[in-house]
Amino acid sequence: MTATPSQPYTPDTPSSSALPDEDVRRCGSVRPRPRPGVRTRVHARVRTSPFRDAVALALLPLPLLALTLPAAFAGGGTRRWFGGRGESVRADAQAAKDAAAAAFYELDTAQRDLRISIETIVAVDSTPAAQRAVSDFEAIGRRIDEASRQYISAVDAHDLDRDDLEASVAARARTELTEAKAELDKAKQDLDRFQQGLGPLLDKAETQLARLAPAVERARQTLLAASNALDAVRGAGLRADDLAARLAALGPELTKLNQGAGQHGVPETLQRADRVLRDAEAVRAEAERLPERAAETDRRLVSLRTRAQALTTRSGQVEPVLSELRRRFTVACWQDLQRVPDQAAENVRQAEVKLKEARQARDEQRWPDATSLLSTVRALLNSTDEAVSAAGDRLQRLNAVAKDPQQEIERTRFAIRDAQRLAMAGRQTPEQRHARPLDESVARLDRAVASLEGRHPDYWHFLTETEAVRQAVGRVVTQIREERGQGA
């Protein structure tokens, strides 16, 4: 019986579950067993599943399995499963991409950090060296931009995640990415060398920046201290208008300090902070000294008034001194003192006028004016005191030399002999530049001693001559000591 599509053959056999085990094990499917004496032909296509094919393949004998595997894996195309050369090239390209990305990130980070350093230098330093550093950094930036564009172009040109990526494309991507990384590394080396050369400029800039905040804060605190000191002075009843005006003039400077170095520059801000600190400290110190200054002004007013009164009394004693000088000594001994009484009286009168003006300035708390007027009063009283004292000293010295001129003579001769011994020390003959003025001093003293002979000797001329001789000898002694000191 022959099976046809319209009438399939159905053998009269038991069910497949009743078939012998060897039939099932051989092919994994039910095969009809022919009846004895009957020839059968099977034309129907047997449908199998992939799982059954795999099981059947595993159950084949070993020689047959070895012949079957190559054909099974080679069929249906040339792409190799589970790795191969294409996957290796793809992995190399991906590794090159990762390395280039790391180099790009490292270069970008270094450039950002260095840009901060350049901005720090520019904010502080305006020297030609700083300007050169800025231009060099811009040139390196252009070099970095070129390397970065090469890297980004290489990354955008190749999609390494595509399933159908060809090995030649992956190899080309690896080459381009490796070249891009090399350019990034070179740019990084240039950047590192440039950063090393910025050391001195950056240290200087960072030092000034480190000074900036403390300097500004010190200026602010000093201004506050000056304001507090001024308030305390005013609370004590002192106006201190000049100090208040000086403190108010620092207001615009404080405003600029508060605006910061970003608007006015670091060097200018540091200079302004130092100036504000110095001026505010001066105002604070003067404000704190103001109560003491007022008390000192009061003391000086009282002291100078007392001194002026005393000089008025002493000026009245000059006329009796002059009268005695006129009676006992020659005209040359007292002629230059003739105007002392009138000059003393005029100086005391001017001093009293200035004292009144100083008192008014103190009451109005014009401290600089009061101080200046008191200084004028003191100068007037000093000159008056010297003139009045000169008349009395003149009479005293003339009385002494008239009684015993030998004491003045011996005093002068001792000075000359001392100078002569110094000039001869360590030598047989003295230097002419030293011996000549000493010899002249001896002759001059002899002439002064001779002038005392006569009925009316000029004692004042004698005293002035001996004083002049001692001064000349003193100059020679100083010259000798200086020369020997330099030679040693």
PDB file of N, CA, C and O in Angstrom, residues 397-461:
ATOM      1  N   ARG A 397      81.752 137.839  84.342  1.00  0.00           N
ATOM      2  CA  ARG A 397      83.007 137.427  83.712  1.00  0.00           C
ATOM      3  C   ARG A 397      84.023 138.578  83.729  1.00  0.00           C
ATOM      4  O   ARG A 397      85.228 138.361  83.949  1.00  0.00           O
ATOM      5  N   LEU A 398      83.576 139.792  83.491  1.00  0.00           N
ATOM      6  CA  LEU A 398      84.494 140.929  83.502  1.00  0.00           C
ATOM      7  C   LEU A 398      85.050 141.166  84.911  1.00  0.00           C
ATOM      8  O   LEU A 398      86.232 141.507  85.073  1.00  0.00           O
ATOM      9  N   ASN A 399      84.206 140.980  85.909  1.00  0.00           N
ATOM     10  CA  ASN A 399      84.690 141.109  87.272  1.00  0.00           C
ATOM     11  C   ASN A 399      85.758 140.057  87.578  1.00  0.00           C
ATOM     12  O   ASN A 399      86.781 140.350  88.227  1.00  0.00           O
ATOM     13  N   ALA A 400      85.549 138.820  87.086  1.00  0.00           N
ATOM     14  CA  ALA A 400      86.504 137.741  87.358  1.00  0.00           C
ATOM     15  C   ALA A 400      87.829 137.983  86.661  1.00  0.00           C
ATOM     16  O   ALA A 400      88.911 137.821  87.268  1.00  0.00           O
ATOM     17  N   VAL A 401      87.817 138.388  85.403  1.00  0.00           N
ATOM     18  CA  VAL A 401      89.071 138.580  84.680  1.00  0.00           C
ATOM     19  C   VAL A 401      89.780 139.849  85.144  1.00  0.00           C
ATOM     20  O   VAL A 401      91.028 139.929  85.121  1.00  0.00           O
ATOM     21  N   ALA A 402      89.018 140.847  85.563  1.00  0.00           N
ATOM     22  CA  ALA A 402      89.657 142.055  86.071  1.00  0.00           C
ATOM     23  C   ALA A 402      90.365 141.758  87.391  1.00  0.00           C
ATOM     24  O   ALA A 402      91.411 142.350  87.688  1.00  0.00           O
ATOM     25  N   LYS A 403      89.823 140.860  88.188  1.00  0.00           N
ATOM     26  CA  LYS A 403      90.428 140.498  89.454  1.00  0.00           C
ATOM     27  C   LYS A 403      91.645 139.620  89.250  1.00  0.00           C
ATOM     28  O   LYS A 403      92.682 139.804  89.920  1.00  0.00           O
ATOM     29  N   ASP A 404      91.575 138.626  88.314  1.00  0.00           N
ATOM     30  CA  ASP A 404      92.698 137.696  88.102  1.00  0.00           C
ATOM     31  C   ASP A 404      92.673 137.199  86.652  1.00  0.00           C
ATOM     32  O   ASP A 404      92.059 136.176  86.347  1.00  0.00           O
ATOM     33  N   PRO A 405      93.306 137.870  85.733  1.00  0.00           N
ATOM     34  CA  PRO A 405      93.317 137.415  84.329  1.00  0.00           C
ATOM     35  C   PRO A 405      94.181 136.188  84.124  1.00  0.00           C
ATOM     36  O   PRO A 405      94.061 135.514  83.095  1.00  0.00           O
ATOM     37  N   GLN A 406      95.049 135.848  85.085  1.00  0.00           N
ATOM     38  CA  GLN A 406      95.967 134.734  84.900  1.00  0.00           C
ATOM     39  C   GLN A 406      95.225 133.401  84.757  1.00  0.00           C
ATOM     40  O   GLN A 406      95.668 132.509  84.038  1.00  0.00           O
ATOM     41  N   GLN A 407      94.115 133.257  85.399  1.00  0.00           N
ATOM     42  CA  GLN A 407      93.346 132.005  85.305  1.00  0.00           C
ATOM     43  C   GLN A 407      92.876 131.755  83.869  1.00  0.00           C
ATOM     44  O   GLN A 407      92.952 130.641  83.370  1.00  0.00           O
ATOM     45  N   GLU A 408      92.405 132.800  83.219  1.00  0.00           N
ATOM     46  CA  GLU A 408      91.963 132.664  81.816  1.00  0.00           C
ATOM     47  C   GLU A 408      93.147 132.387  80.901  1.00  0.00           C
ATOM     48  O   GLU A 408      93.039 131.599  79.948  1.00  0.00           O
ATOM     49  N   ILE A 409      94.311 133.015  81.237  1.00  0.00           N
ATOM     50  CA  ILE A 409      95.494 132.792  80.410  1.00  0.00           C
ATOM     51  C   ILE A 409      95.979 131.347  80.520  1.00  0.00           C
ATOM     52  O   ILE A 409      96.274 130.692  79.518  1.00  0.00           O
ATOM     53  N   GLU A 410      96.050 130.818  81.735  1.00  0.00           N
ATOM     54  CA  GLU A 410      96.505 129.443  81.941  1.00  0.00           C
ATOM     55  C   GLU A 410      95.548 128.437  81.310  1.00  0.00           C
ATOM     56  O   GLU A 410      95.970 127.419  80.768  1.00  0.00           O
ATOM     57  N   ARG A 411      94.326 128.720  81.382  1.00  0.00           N
ATOM     58  CA  ARG A 411      93.323 127.827  80.755  1.00  0.00           C
ATOM     59  C   ARG A 411      93.557 127.725  79.254  1.00  0.00           C
ATOM     60  O   ARG A 411      93.504 126.641  78.668  1.00  0.00           O
ATOM     61  N   THR A 412      93.847 128.855  78.635  1.00  0.00           N
ATOM     62  CA  THR A 412      94.061 128.855  77.182  1.00  0.00           C
ATOM     63  C   THR A 412      95.393 128.211  76.827  1.00  0.00           C
ATOM     64  O   THR A 412      95.487 127.442  75.851  1.00  0.00           O
ATOM     65  N   ARG A 413      96.447 128.495  77.592  1.00  0.00           N
ATOM     66  CA  ARG A 413      97.753 127.896  77.314  1.00  0.00           C
ATOM     67  C   ARG A 413      97.723 126.372  77.499  1.00  0.00           C
ATOM     68  O   ARG A 413      98.386 125.642  76.771  1.00  0.00           O
ATOM     69  N   PHE A 414      96.984 125.882  78.465  1.00  0.00           N
ATOM     70  CA  PHE A 414      96.861 124.433  78.656  1.00  0.00           C
ATOM     71  C   PHE A 414      96.240 123.769  77.428  1.00  0.00           C
ATOM     72  O   PHE A 414      96.682 122.705  76.989  1.00  0.00           O
ATOM     73  N   ALA A 415      95.228 124.403  76.858  1.00  0.00           N
ATOM     74  CA  ALA A 415      94.603 123.855  75.652  1.00  0.00           C
ATOM     75  C   ALA A 415      95.601 123.808  74.501  1.00  0.00           C
ATOM     76  O   ALA A 415      95.645 122.837  73.727  1.00  0.00           O
ATOM     77  N   ILE A 416      96.464 124.863  74.385  1.00  0.00           N
ATOM     78  CA  ILE A 416      97.453 124.890  73.299  1.00  0.00           C
ATOM     79  C   ILE A 416      98.498 123.802  73.508  1.00  0.00           C
ATOM     80  O   ILE A 416      98.860 123.068  72.573  1.00  0.00           O
ATOM     81  N   ARG A 417      99.040 123.659  74.736  1.00  0.00           N
ATOM     82  CA  ARG A 417     100.059 122.645  74.998  1.00  0.00           C
ATOM     83  C   ARG A 417      99.506 121.231  74.777  1.00  0.00           C
ATOM     84  O   ARG A 417     100.199 120.354  74.246  1.00  0.00           O
ATOM     85  N   ASP A 418      98.299 120.982  75.146  1.00  0.00           N
ATOM     86  CA  ASP A 418      97.695 119.658  74.945  1.00  0.00           C
ATOM     87  C   ASP A 418      97.605 119.333  73.454  1.00  0.00           C
ATOM     88  O   ASP A 418      97.875 118.203  73.028  1.00  0.00           O
ATOM     89  N   ALA A 419      97.259 120.324  72.653  1.00  0.00           N
ATOM     90  CA  ALA A 419      97.189 120.118  71.215  1.00  0.00           C
ATOM     91  C   ALA A 419      98.570 119.894  70.619  1.00  0.00           C
ATOM     92  O   ALA A 419      98.751 119.074  69.703  1.00  0.00           O
ATOM     93  N   GLN A 420      99.591 120.595  71.128  1.00  0.00           N
ATOM     94  CA  GLN A 420     100.950 120.412  70.629  1.00  0.00           C
ATOM     95  C   GLN A 420     101.487 119.015  70.940  1.00  0.00           C
ATOM     96  O   GLN A 420     102.148 118.391  70.110  1.00  0.00           O
ATOM     97  N   ARG A 421     101.209 118.511  72.142  1.00  0.00           N
ATOM     98  CA  ARG A 421     101.638 117.144  72.480  1.00  0.00           C
ATOM     99  C   ARG A 421     100.981 116.120  71.560  1.00  0.00           C
ATOM    100  O   ARG A 421     101.612 115.158  71.130  1.00  0.00           O
ATOM    101  N   LEU A 422      99.722 116.314  71.252  1.00  0.00           N
ATOM    102  CA  LEU A 422      99.022 115.401  70.347  1.00  0.00           C
ATOM    103  C   LEU A 422      99.626 115.463  68.948  1.00  0.00           C
ATOM    104  O   LEU A 422      99.780 114.420  68.275  1.00  0.00           O
ATOM    105  N   ALA A 423      99.992 116.659  68.490  1.00  0.00           N
ATOM    106  CA  ALA A 423     100.566 116.794  67.154  1.00  0.00           C
ATOM    107  C   ALA A 423     101.943 116.150  67.064  1.00  0.00           C
ATOM    108  O   ALA A 423     102.349 115.665  65.994  1.00  0.00           O
ATOM    109  N   MET A 424     102.720 116.096  68.153  1.00  0.00           N
ATOM    110  CA  MET A 424     104.063 115.517  68.159  1.00  0.00           C
ATOM    111  C   MET A 424     104.075 114.036  68.498  1.00  0.00           C
ATOM    112  O   MET A 424     105.134 113.395  68.423  1.00  0.00           O
ATOM    113  N   ALA A 425     102.949 113.477  68.841  1.00  0.00           N
ATOM    114  CA  ALA A 425     102.899 112.067  69.260  1.00  0.00           C
ATOM    115  C   ALA A 425     103.310 111.158  68.103  1.00  0.00           C
ATOM    116  O   ALA A 425     102.722 111.207  67.009  1.00  0.00           O
ATOM    117  N   GLY A 426     104.396 110.352  68.331  1.00  0.00           N
ATOM    118  CA  GLY A 426     104.842 109.380  67.347  1.00  0.00           C
ATOM    119  C   GLY A 426     105.622 109.958  66.197  1.00  0.00           C
ATOM    120  O   GLY A 426     105.805 109.276  65.176  1.00  0.00           O
ATOM    121  N   ARG A 427     106.126 111.180  66.271  1.00  0.00           N
ATOM    122  CA  ARG A 427     106.876 111.777  65.164  1.00  0.00           C
ATOM    123  C   ARG A 427     107.890 112.778  65.725  1.00  0.00           C
ATOM    124  O   ARG A 427     107.760 113.275  66.862  1.00  0.00           O
ATOM    125  N   GLN A 428     108.920 113.051  64.913  1.00  0.00           N
ATOM    126  CA  GLN A 428     109.964 113.988  65.313  1.00  0.00           C
ATOM    127  C   GLN A 428     109.543 115.438  65.083  1.00  0.00           C
ATOM    128  O   GLN A 428     109.841 116.316  65.891  1.00  0.00           O
ATOM    129  N   THR A 429     108.882 115.664  63.970  1.00  0.00           N
ATOM    130  CA  THR A 429     108.396 117.018  63.657  1.00  0.00           C
ATOM    131  C   THR A 429     106.909 116.930  63.334  1.00  0.00           C
ATOM    132  O   THR A 429     106.448 115.968  62.712  1.00  0.00           O
ATOM    133  N   PRO A 430     106.146 117.937  63.730  1.00  0.00           N
ATOM    134  CA  PRO A 430     104.705 117.892  63.460  1.00  0.00           C
ATOM    135  C   PRO A 430     104.391 118.217  62.005  1.00  0.00           C
ATOM    136  O   PRO A 430     105.222 118.799  61.287  1.00  0.00           O
ATOM    137  N   GLU A 431     103.220 117.853  61.595  1.00  0.00           N
ATOM    138  CA  GLU A 431     102.725 118.233  60.274  1.00  0.00           C
ATOM    139  C   GLU A 431     102.507 119.749  60.225  1.00  0.00           C
ATOM    140  O   GLU A 431     102.029 120.352  61.202  1.00  0.00           O
ATOM    141  N   GLN A 432     102.878 120.345  59.091  1.00  0.00           N
ATOM    142  CA  GLN A 432     102.749 121.790  58.957  1.00  0.00           C
ATOM    143  C   GLN A 432     101.295 122.253  59.071  1.00  0.00           C
ATOM    144  O   GLN A 432     101.014 123.316  59.617  1.00  0.00           O
ATOM    145  N   ARG A 433     100.384 121.428  58.526  1.00  0.00           N
ATOM    146  CA  ARG A 433      98.976 121.827  58.589  1.00  0.00           C
ATOM    147  C   ARG A 433      98.436 121.827  60.019  1.00  0.00           C
ATOM    148  O   ARG A 433      97.382 122.412  60.300  1.00  0.00           O
ATOM    149  N   HIS A 434      99.185 121.167  60.935  1.00  0.00           N
ATOM    150  CA  HIS A 434      98.807 121.183  62.340  1.00  0.00           C
ATOM    151  C   HIS A 434      99.630 122.205  63.120  1.00  0.00           C
ATOM    152  O   HIS A 434      99.101 122.886  64.019  1.00  0.00           O
ATOM    153  N   ALA A 435     100.910 122.297  62.796  1.00  0.00           N
ATOM    154  CA  ALA A 435     101.796 123.181  63.561  1.00  0.00           C
ATOM    155  C   ALA A 435     101.497 124.651  63.304  1.00  0.00           C
ATOM    156  O   ALA A 435     101.568 125.488  64.238  1.00  0.00           O
ATOM    157  N   ARG A 436     101.165 124.995  62.055  1.00  0.00           N
ATOM    158  CA  ARG A 436     100.969 126.400  61.724  1.00  0.00           C
ATOM    159  C   ARG A 436      99.807 127.023  62.509  1.00  0.00           C
ATOM    160  O   ARG A 436      99.984 128.082  63.131  1.00  0.00           O
ATOM    161  N   PRO A 437      98.593 126.423  62.547  1.00  0.00           N
ATOM    162  CA  PRO A 437      97.517 127.053  63.328  1.00  0.00           C
ATOM    163  C   PRO A 437      97.802 127.076  64.826  1.00  0.00           C
ATOM    164  O   PRO A 437      97.356 128.001  65.531  1.00  0.00           O
ATOM    165  N   LEU A 438      98.575 126.087  65.318  1.00  0.00           N
ATOM    166  CA  LEU A 438      98.916 126.111  66.745  1.00  0.00           C
ATOM    167  C   LEU A 438      99.884 127.249  67.054  1.00  0.00           C
ATOM    168  O   LEU A 438      99.759 127.922  68.095  1.00  0.00           O
ATOM    169  N   ASP A 439     100.838 127.465  66.161  1.00  0.00           N
ATOM    170  CA  ASP A 439     101.755 128.593  66.364  1.00  0.00           C
ATOM    171  C   ASP A 439     101.015 129.923  66.305  1.00  0.00           C
ATOM    172  O   ASP A 439     101.297 130.857  67.099  1.00  0.00           O
ATOM    173  N   GLU A 440     100.068 130.021  65.382  1.00  0.00           N
ATOM    174  CA  GLU A 440      99.274 131.243  65.299  1.00  0.00           C
ATOM    175  C   GLU A 440      98.447 131.456  66.563  1.00  0.00           C
ATOM    176  O   GLU A 440      98.250 132.612  67.014  1.00  0.00           O
ATOM    177  N   SER A 441      97.959 130.360  67.152  1.00  0.00           N
ATOM    178  CA  SER A 441      97.189 130.483  68.391  1.00  0.00           C
ATOM    179  C   SER A 441      98.056 130.990  69.535  1.00  0.00           C
ATOM    180  O   SER A 441      97.607 131.801  70.376  1.00  0.00           O
ATOM    181  N   VAL A 442      99.309 130.563  69.574  1.00  0.00           N
ATOM    182  CA  VAL A 442     100.228 131.041  70.613  1.00  0.00           C
ATOM    183  C   VAL A 442     100.455 132.540  70.465  1.00  0.00           C
ATOM    184  O   VAL A 442     100.398 133.315  71.450  1.00  0.00           O
ATOM    185  N   ALA A 443     100.693 132.977  69.231  1.00  0.00           N
ATOM    186  CA  ALA A 443     100.923 134.406  68.995  1.00  0.00           C
ATOM    187  C   ALA A 443      99.675 135.227  69.310  1.00  0.00           C
ATOM    188  O   ALA A 443      99.761 136.345  69.863  1.00  0.00           O
ATOM    189  N   ARG A 444      98.543 134.679  68.983  1.00  0.00           N
ATOM    190  CA  ARG A 444      97.300 135.406  69.237  1.00  0.00           C
ATOM    191  C   ARG A 444      97.050 135.553  70.739  1.00  0.00           C
ATOM    192  O   ARG A 444      96.603 136.613  71.214  1.00  0.00           O
ATOM    193  N   LEU A 445      97.364 134.519  71.507  1.00  0.00           N
ATOM    194  CA  LEU A 445      97.215 134.603  72.953  1.00  0.00           C
ATOM    195  C   LEU A 445      98.175 135.646  73.527  1.00  0.00           C
ATOM    196  O   LEU A 445      97.805 136.419  74.440  1.00  0.00           O
ATOM    197  N   ASP A 446      99.388 135.678  73.013  1.00  0.00           N
ATOM    198  CA  ASP A 446     100.356 136.665  73.509  1.00  0.00           C
ATOM    199  C   ASP A 446      99.864 138.086  73.255  1.00  0.00           C
ATOM    200  O   ASP A 446     100.009 138.979  74.122  1.00  0.00           O
ATOM    201  N   ARG A 447      99.265 138.329  72.102  1.00  0.00           N
ATOM    202  CA  ARG A 447      98.760 139.673  71.805  1.00  0.00           C
ATOM    203  C   ARG A 447      97.591 140.036  72.733  1.00  0.00           C
ATOM    204  O   ARG A 447      97.436 141.193  73.151  1.00  0.00           O
ATOM    205  N   ALA A 448      96.724 139.003  73.020  1.00  0.00           N
ATOM    206  CA  ALA A 448      95.609 139.281  73.927  1.00  0.00           C
ATOM    207  C   ALA A 448      96.097 139.608  75.329  1.00  0.00           C
ATOM    208  O   ALA A 448      95.555 140.520  76.008  1.00  0.00           O
ATOM    209  N   VAL A 449      97.144 138.915  75.797  1.00  0.00           N
ATOM    210  CA  VAL A 449      97.715 139.207  77.118  1.00  0.00           C
ATOM    211  C   VAL A 449      98.330 140.599  77.136  1.00  0.00           C
ATOM    212  O   VAL A 449      98.203 141.379  78.116  1.00  0.00           O
ATOM    213  N   ALA A 450      98.956 140.976  76.036  1.00  0.00           N
ATOM    214  CA  ALA A 450      99.579 142.302  75.963  1.00  0.00           C
ATOM    215  C   ALA A 450      98.542 143.415  75.979  1.00  0.00           C
ATOM    216  O   ALA A 450      98.829 144.543  76.436  1.00  0.00           O
ATOM    217  N   SER A 451      97.319 143.098  75.477  1.00  0.00           N
ATOM    218  CA  SER A 451      96.283 144.136  75.446  1.00  0.00           C
ATOM    219  C   SER A 451      95.782 144.503  76.836  1.00  0.00           C
ATOM    220  O   SER A 451      95.081 145.514  77.004  1.00  0.00           O
ATOM    221  N   LEU A 452      96.127 143.721  77.851  1.00  0.00           N
ATOM    222  CA  LEU A 452      95.688 144.025  79.208  1.00  0.00           C
ATOM    223  C   LEU A 452      96.544 145.094  79.869  1.00  0.00           C
ATOM    224  O   LEU A 452      96.198 145.605  80.941  1.00  0.00           O
ATOM    225  N   GLU A 453      97.670 145.378  79.243  1.00  0.00           N
ATOM    226  CA  GLU A 453      98.538 146.403  79.815  1.00  0.00           C
ATOM    227  C   GLU A 453      97.961 147.781  79.515  1.00  0.00           C
ATOM    228  O   GLU A 453      97.387 148.013  78.460  1.00  0.00           O
ATOM    229  N   GLY A 454      98.047 148.646  80.394  1.00  0.00           N
ATOM    230  CA  GLY A 454      97.532 150.007  80.208  1.00  0.00           C
ATOM    231  C   GLY A 454      96.604 150.402  81.346  1.00  0.00           C
ATOM    232  O   GLY A 454      96.231 149.598  82.220  1.00  0.00           O
ATOM    233  N   ARG A 455      96.135 151.615  81.270  1.00  0.00           N
ATOM    234  CA  ARG A 455      95.289 152.140  82.342  1.00  0.00           C
ATOM    235  C   ARG A 455      93.861 151.620  82.260  1.00  0.00           C
ATOM    236  O   ARG A 455      93.231 151.338  83.283  1.00  0.00           O
ATOM    237  N   HIS A 456      93.334 151.498  81.050  1.00  0.00           N
ATOM    238  CA  HIS A 456      91.952 151.012  80.858  1.00  0.00           C
ATOM    239  C   HIS A 456      91.968 149.829  79.883  1.00  0.00           C
ATOM    240  O   HIS A 456      91.699 149.985  78.694  1.00  0.00           O
ATOM    241  N   PRO A 457      92.308 148.645  80.380  1.00  0.00           N
ATOM    242  CA  PRO A 457      92.369 147.477  79.485  1.00  0.00           C
ATOM    243  C   PRO A 457      90.969 147.070  79.009  1.00  0.00           C
ATOM    244  O   PRO A 457      89.979 147.255  79.718  1.00  0.00           O
ATOM    245  N   ASP A 458      90.983 146.504  77.792  1.00  0.00           N
ATOM    246  CA  ASP A 458      89.720 146.012  77.211  1.00  0.00           C
ATOM    247  C   ASP A 458      89.580 144.539  77.609  1.00  0.00           C
ATOM    248  O   ASP A 458      90.002 143.627  76.887  1.00  0.00           O
ATOM    249  N   TYR A 459      88.957 144.299  78.768  1.00  0.00           N
ATOM    250  CA  TYR A 459      88.823 142.923  79.254  1.00  0.00           C
ATOM    251  C   TYR A 459      87.887 142.080  78.362  1.00  0.00           C
ATOM    252  O   TYR A 459      88.074 140.874  78.230  1.00  0.00           O
ATOM    253  N   TRP A 460      86.912 142.725  77.776  1.00  0.00           N
ATOM    254  CA  TRP A 460      85.979 141.947  76.942  1.00  0.00           C
ATOM    255  C   TRP A 460      86.674 141.462  75.672  1.00  0.00           C
ATOM    256  O   TRP A 460      86.457 140.324  75.243  1.00  0.00           O
ATOM    257  N   HIS A 461      87.542 142.342  75.118  1.00  0.00           N
ATOM    258  CA  HIS A 461      88.330 141.896  73.961  1.00  0.00           C
ATOM    259  C   HIS A 461      89.247 140.741  74.345  1.00  0.00           C
ATOM    260  O   HIS A 461      89.401 139.769  73.583  1.00  0.00           O
TER     261      HIS A 461
END
